[in-house]
mmCIF file of C-alpha atoms in Angstrom:
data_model
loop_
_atom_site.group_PDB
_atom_site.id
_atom_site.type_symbol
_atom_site.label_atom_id
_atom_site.label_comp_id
_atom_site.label_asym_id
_atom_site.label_seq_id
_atom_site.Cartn_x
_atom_site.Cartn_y
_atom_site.Cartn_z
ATOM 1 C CA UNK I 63 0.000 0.000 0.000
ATOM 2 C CA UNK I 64 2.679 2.118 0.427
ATOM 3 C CA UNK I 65 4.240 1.679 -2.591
ATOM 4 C CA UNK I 66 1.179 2.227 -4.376
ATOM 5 C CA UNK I 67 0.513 5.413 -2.478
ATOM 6 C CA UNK I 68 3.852 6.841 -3.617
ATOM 7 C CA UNK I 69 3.445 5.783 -7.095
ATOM 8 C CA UNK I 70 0.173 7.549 -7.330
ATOM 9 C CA UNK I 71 1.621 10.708 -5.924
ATOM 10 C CA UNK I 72 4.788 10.701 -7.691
ATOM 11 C CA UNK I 73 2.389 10.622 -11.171
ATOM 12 C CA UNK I 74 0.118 13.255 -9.286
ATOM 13 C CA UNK I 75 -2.792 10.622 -8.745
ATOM 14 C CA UNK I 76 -4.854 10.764 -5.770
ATOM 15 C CA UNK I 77 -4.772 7.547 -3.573
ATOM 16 C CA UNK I 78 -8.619 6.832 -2.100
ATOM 17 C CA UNK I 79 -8.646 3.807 0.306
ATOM 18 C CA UNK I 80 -11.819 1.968 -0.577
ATOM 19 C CA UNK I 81 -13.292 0.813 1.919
ATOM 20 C CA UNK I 82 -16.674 -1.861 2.783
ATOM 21 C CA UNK I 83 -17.221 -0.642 6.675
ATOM 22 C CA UNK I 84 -19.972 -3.270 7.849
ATOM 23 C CA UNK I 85 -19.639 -6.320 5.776
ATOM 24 C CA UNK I 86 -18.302 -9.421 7.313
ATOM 25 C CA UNK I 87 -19.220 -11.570 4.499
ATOM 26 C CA UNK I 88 -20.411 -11.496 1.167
ATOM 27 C CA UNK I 89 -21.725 -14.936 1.037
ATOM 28 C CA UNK I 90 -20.876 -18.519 1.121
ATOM 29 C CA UNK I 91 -21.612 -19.308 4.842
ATOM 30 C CA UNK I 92 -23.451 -22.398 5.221
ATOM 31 C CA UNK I 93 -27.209 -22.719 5.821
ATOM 32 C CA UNK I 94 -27.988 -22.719 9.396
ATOM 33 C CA UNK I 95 -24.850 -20.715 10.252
ATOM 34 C CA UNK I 96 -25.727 -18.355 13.304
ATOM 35 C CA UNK I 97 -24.060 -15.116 14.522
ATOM 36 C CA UNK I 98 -22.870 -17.058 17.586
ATOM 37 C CA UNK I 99 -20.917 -19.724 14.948
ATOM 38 C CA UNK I 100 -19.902 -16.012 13.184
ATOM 39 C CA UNK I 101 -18.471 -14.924 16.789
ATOM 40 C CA UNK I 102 -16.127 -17.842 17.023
ATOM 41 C CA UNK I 103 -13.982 -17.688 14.387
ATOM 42 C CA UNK I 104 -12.920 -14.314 15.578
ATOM 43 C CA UNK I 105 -12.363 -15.630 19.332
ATOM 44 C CA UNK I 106 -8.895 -14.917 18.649
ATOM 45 C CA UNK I 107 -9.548 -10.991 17.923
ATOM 46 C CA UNK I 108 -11.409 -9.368 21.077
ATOM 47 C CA UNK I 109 -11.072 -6.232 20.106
ATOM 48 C CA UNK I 110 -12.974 -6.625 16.746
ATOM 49 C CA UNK I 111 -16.785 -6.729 17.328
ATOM 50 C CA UNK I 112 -17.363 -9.425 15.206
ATOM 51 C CA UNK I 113 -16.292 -11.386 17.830
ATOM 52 C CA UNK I 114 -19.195 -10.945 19.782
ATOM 53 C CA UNK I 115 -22.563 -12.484 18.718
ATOM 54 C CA UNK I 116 -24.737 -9.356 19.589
ATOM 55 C CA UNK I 117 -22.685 -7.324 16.834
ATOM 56 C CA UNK I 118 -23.351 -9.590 14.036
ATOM 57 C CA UNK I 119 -26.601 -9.487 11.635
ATOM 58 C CA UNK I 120 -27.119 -12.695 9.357
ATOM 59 C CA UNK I 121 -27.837 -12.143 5.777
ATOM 60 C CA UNK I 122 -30.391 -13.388 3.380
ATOM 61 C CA UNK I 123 -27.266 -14.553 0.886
ATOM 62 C CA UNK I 124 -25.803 -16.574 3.797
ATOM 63 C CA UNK I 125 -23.237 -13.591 4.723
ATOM 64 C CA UNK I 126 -23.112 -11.402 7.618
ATOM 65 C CA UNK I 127 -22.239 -7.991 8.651
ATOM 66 C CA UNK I 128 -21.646 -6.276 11.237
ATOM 67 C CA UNK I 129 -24.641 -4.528 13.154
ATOM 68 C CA UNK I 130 -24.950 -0.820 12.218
ATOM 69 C CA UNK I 131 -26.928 0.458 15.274
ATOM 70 C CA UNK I 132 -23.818 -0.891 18.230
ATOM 71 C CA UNK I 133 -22.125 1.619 18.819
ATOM 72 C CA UNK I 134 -18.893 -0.437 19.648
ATOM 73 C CA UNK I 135 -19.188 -1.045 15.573
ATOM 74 C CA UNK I 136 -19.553 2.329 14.821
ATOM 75 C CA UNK I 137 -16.270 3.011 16.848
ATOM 76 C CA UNK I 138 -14.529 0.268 15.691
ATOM 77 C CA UNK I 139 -14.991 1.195 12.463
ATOM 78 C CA UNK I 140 -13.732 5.162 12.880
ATOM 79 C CA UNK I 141 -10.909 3.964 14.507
ATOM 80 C CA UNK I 142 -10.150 1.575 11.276
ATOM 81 C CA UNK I 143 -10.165 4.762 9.419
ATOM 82 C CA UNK I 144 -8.200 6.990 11.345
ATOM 83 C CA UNK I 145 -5.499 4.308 11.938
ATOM 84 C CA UNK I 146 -5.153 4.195 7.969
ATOM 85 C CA UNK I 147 -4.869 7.567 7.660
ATOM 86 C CA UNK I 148 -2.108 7.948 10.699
ATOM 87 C CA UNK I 149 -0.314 4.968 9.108
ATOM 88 C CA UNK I 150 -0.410 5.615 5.351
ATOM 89 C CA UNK I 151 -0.612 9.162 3.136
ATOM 90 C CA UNK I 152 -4.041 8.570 2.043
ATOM 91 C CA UNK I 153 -5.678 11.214 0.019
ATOM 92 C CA UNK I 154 -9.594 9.964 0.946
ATOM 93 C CA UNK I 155 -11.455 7.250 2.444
ATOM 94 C CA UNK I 156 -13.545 5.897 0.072
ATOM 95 C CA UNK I 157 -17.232 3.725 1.097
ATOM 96 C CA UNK I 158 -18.844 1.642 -1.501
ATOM 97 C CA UNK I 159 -22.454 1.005 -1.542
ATOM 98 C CA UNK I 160 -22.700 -1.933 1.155
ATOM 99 C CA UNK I 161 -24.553 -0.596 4.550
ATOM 100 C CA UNK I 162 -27.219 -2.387 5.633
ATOM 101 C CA UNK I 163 -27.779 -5.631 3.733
ATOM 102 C CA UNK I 164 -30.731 -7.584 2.300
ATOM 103 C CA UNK I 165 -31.866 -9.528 5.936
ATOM 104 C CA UNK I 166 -35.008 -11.507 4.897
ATOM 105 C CA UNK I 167 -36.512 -12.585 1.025
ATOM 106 C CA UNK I 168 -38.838 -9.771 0.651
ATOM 107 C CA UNK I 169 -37.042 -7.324 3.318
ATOM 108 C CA UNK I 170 -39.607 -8.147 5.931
ATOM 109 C CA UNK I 171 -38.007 -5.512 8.332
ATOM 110 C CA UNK I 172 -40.329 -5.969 11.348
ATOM 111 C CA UNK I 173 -39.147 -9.748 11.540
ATOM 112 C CA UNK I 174 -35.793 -9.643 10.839
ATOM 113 C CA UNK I 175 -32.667 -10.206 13.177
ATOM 114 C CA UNK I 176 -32.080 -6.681 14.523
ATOM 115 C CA UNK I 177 -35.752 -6.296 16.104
ATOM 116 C CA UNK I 178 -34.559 -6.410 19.394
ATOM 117 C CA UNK I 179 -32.249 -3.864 18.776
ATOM 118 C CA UNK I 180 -35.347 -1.383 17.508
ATOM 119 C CA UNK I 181 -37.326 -2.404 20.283
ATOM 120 C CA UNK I 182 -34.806 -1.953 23.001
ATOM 121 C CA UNK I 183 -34.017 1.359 21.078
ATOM 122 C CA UNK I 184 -37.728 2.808 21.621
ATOM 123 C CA UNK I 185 -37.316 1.402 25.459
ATOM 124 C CA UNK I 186 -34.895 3.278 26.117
ATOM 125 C CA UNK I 187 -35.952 6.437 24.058
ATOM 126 C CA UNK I 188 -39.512 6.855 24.472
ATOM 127 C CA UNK I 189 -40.317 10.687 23.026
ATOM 128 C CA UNK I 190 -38.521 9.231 19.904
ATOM 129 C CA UNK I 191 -41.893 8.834 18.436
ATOM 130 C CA UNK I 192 -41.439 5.475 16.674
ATOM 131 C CA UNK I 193 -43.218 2.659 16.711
ATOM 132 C CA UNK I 194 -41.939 -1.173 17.648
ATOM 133 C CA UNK I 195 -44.773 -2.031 14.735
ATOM 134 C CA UNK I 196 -43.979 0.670 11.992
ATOM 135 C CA UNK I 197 -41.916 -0.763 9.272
ATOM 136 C CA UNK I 198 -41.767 2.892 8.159
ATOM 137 C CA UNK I 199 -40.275 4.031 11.441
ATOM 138 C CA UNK I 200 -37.590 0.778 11.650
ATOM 139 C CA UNK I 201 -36.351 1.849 8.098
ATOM 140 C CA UNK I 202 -35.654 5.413 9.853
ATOM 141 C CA UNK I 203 -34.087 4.141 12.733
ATOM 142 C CA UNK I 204 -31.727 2.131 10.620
ATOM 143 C CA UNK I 205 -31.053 5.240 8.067
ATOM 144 C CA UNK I 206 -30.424 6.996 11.622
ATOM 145 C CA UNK I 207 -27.924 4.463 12.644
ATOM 146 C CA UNK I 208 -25.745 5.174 9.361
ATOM 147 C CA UNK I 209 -26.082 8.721 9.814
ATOM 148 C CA UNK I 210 -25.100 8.100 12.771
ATOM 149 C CA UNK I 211 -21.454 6.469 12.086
ATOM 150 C CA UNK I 212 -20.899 8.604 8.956
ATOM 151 C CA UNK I 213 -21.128 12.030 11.753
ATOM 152 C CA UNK I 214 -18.863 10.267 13.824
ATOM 153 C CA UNK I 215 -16.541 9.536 11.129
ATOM 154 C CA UNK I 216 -16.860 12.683 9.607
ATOM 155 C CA UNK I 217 -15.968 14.508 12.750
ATOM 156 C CA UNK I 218 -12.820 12.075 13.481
ATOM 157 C CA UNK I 219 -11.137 13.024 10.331
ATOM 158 C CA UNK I 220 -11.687 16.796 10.639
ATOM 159 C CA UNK I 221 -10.238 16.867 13.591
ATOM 160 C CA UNK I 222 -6.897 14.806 12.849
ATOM 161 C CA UNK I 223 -7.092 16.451 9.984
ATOM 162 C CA UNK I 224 -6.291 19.615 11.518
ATOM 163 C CA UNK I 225 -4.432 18.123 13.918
ATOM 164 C CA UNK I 226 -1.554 16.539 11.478
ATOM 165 C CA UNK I 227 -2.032 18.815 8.607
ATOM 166 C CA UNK I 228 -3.795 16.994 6.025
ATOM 167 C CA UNK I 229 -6.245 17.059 4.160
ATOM 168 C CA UNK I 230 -7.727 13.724 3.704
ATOM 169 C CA UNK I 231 -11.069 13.382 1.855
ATOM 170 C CA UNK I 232 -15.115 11.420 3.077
ATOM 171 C CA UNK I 233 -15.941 9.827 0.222
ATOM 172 C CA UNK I 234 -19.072 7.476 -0.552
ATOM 173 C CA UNK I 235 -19.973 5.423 -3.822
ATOM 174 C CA UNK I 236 -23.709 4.733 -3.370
ATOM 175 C CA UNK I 237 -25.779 2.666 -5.903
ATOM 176 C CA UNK I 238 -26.990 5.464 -8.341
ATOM 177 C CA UNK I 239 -30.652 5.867 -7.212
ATOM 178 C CA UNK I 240 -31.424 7.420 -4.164
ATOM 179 C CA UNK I 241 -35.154 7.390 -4.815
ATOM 180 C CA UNK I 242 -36.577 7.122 -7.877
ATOM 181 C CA UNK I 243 -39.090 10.485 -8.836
ATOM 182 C CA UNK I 244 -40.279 12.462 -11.063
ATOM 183 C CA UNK I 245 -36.787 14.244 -11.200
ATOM 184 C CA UNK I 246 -36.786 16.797 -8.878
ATOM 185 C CA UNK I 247 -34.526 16.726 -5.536
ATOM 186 C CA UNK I 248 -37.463 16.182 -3.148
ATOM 187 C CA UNK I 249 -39.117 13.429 -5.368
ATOM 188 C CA UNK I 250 -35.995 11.423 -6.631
ATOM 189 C CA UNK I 251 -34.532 11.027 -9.854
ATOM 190 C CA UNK I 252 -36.430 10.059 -13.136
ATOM 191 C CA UNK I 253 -35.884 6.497 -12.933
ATOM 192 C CA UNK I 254 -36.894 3.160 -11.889
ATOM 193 C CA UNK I 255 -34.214 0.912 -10.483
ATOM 194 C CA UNK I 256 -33.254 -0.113 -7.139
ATOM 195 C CA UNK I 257 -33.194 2.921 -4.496
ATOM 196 C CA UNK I 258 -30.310 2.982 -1.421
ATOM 197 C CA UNK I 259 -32.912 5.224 0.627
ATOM 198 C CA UNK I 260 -34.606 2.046 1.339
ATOM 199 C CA UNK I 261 -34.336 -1.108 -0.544
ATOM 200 C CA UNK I 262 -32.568 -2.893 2.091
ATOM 201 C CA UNK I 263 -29.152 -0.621 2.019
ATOM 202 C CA UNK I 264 -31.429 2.004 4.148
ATOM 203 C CA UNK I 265 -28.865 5.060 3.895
ATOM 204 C CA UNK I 266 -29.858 8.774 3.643
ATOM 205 C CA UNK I 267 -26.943 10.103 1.337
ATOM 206 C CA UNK I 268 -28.711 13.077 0.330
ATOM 207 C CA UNK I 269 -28.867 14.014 4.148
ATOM 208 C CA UNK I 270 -24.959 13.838 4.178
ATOM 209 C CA UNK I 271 -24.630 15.939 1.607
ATOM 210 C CA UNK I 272 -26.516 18.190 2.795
ATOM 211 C CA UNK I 273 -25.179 18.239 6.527
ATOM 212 C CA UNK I 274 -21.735 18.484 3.806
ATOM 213 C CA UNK I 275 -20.429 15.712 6.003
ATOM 214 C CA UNK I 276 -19.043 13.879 3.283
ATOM 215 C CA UNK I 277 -16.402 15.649 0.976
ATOM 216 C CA UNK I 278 -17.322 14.059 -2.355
ATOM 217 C CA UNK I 279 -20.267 11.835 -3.816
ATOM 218 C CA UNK I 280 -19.392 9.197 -6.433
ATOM 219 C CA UNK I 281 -23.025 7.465 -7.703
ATOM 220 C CA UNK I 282 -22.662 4.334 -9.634
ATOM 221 C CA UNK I 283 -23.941 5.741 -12.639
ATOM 222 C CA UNK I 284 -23.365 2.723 -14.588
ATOM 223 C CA UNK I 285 -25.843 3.210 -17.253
ATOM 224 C CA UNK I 286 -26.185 4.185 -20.707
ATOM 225 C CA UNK I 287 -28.282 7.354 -21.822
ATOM 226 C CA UNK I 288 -30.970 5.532 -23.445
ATOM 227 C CA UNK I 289 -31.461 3.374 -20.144
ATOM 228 C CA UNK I 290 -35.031 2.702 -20.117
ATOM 229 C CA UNK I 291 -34.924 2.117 -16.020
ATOM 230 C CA UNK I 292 -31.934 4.735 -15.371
ATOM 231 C CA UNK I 293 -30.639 6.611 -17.727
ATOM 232 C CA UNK I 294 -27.500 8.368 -17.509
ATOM 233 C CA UNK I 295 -28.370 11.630 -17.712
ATOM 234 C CA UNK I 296 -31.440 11.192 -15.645
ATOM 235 C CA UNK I 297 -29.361 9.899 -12.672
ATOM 236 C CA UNK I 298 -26.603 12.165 -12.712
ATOM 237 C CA UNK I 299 -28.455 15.717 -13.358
ATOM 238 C CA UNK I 300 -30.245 14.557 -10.677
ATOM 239 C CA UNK I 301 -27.276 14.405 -8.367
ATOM 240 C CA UNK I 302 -26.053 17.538 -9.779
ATOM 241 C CA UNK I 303 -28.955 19.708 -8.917
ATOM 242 C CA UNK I 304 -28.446 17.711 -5.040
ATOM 243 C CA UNK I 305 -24.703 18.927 -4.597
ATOM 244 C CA UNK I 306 -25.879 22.436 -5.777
ATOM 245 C CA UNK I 307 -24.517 25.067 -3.146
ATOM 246 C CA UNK I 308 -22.921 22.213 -1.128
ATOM 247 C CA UNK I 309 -19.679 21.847 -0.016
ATOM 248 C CA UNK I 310 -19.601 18.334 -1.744
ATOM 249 C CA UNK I 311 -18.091 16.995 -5.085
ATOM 250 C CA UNK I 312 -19.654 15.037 -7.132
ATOM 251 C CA UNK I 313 -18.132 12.647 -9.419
ATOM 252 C CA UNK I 314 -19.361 9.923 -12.157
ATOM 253 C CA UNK I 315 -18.374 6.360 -10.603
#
């Protein structure tokens, strides 16, 4: 990594470290496998979360990741970052589109393995105004618990970035649809396709762009103009009328 890192800067080429912050596993676990059978193949590594049962949420592909709303994750995970950038001259961290994952076959959120968490959540927060049987509300909370790590982050590298003297970059790759609209920012883009708002990815990237908590955008914009579902230049004049007056690039992944 370092060598790479000096290559790219010696040729004037930013150096992103690209980064999946939750996932575990893709796939490929066998059927049956429980977050307790997760746990124990990481006995050896305390100090990484997945090592405890209660931080782990199963997926529908037979993966796992780890659970978005513990805060222990959400630490772990900043202090992943931040030991990159102390250890390596990193121009950006760099997300792709994997936050929550896809729990149950027709994301059946009310049923799926992190209930407890949302329940325990309302316990403990009762003028939160959600309810333990609103799907609606559950796909907030768990847009909340991103926002929630991608604050945290975001504050951790501003301040070692001032700190040290550097200027490393938040970036994020999302899937290309946020919503899908009638074009306009509120509605959602003119398309058709799968949406990261909710789906089962359940992150509000619009909300750090506009809280400018994230340095650059990078949609996977994948498509060709004459996309019948998501056309080119329906997704990405979309984005660009987002970033307007924001404090946030935006780039064509």
């Amino acid at each position: 990594l370092e060598w790479l890192i000096e290559e790219c800067h010696k040729r004037d080429i930013e150096f992103h470290a690209w980064l999946n912050p939750y996932r575990i596993k893709a796939s490929g676990y066998a059927a049956g496998t429980t977050a307790s059978d997760v746990a124990n193949t990481y006995s050896n590594y305390p100090k990484n979360p997945a090592s405890k049962a209660d931080n782990i949420l199963m997926t529908y592909s037979n993966g796992a990741i780890l659970n978005p709303c513990k805060e222990e994750v959400q630490d772990y995970i900043v202090d992943v970052c931040i030991e990159v950038m102390e250890n390596y001259d990193v121009d950006a961290i760099h997300f792709d589109d994997y936050f929550y994952a896809q729990m149950s076959k027709d994301i059946t959120v009310l049923t799926e393995p992190d209930q407890d968490d949302y329940e325990a959540f309302i316990n403990a927060n009762p003028s939160c105004g959600y309810s333990k049987t609103s799907a609606t509300n559950k796909k907030q909370w768990r847009r909340d618990n991103i926002d929630d790590f991608i604050e945290k982050l975001s504050i951790a590298m501003t301040e070692f970035n001032i700190e040290n003297g550097r200027g490393v970059q938040l970036g994020i790759s999302p899937t290309g649809i946020y919503r899908n609209g009638n074009g306009s920012v509120s509605s959602g883009s003119n398309t058709a396709g799968q949406e990261h708002y909710s789906s089962y990815l359940f992150c509000d990237t619009v909300n750090w762009i506009n809280k400018e908590w994230i340095d650059y955008i990078m949609p996977q914009s994948y498509w060709a103009f004459t996309h019948s579902v998501a056309g080119y230049a329906d997704v990405m004049d979309w984005w660009n009328n987002v970033v307007e007056g924001k404090n946030v690039n935006l780039y064509s992944g």
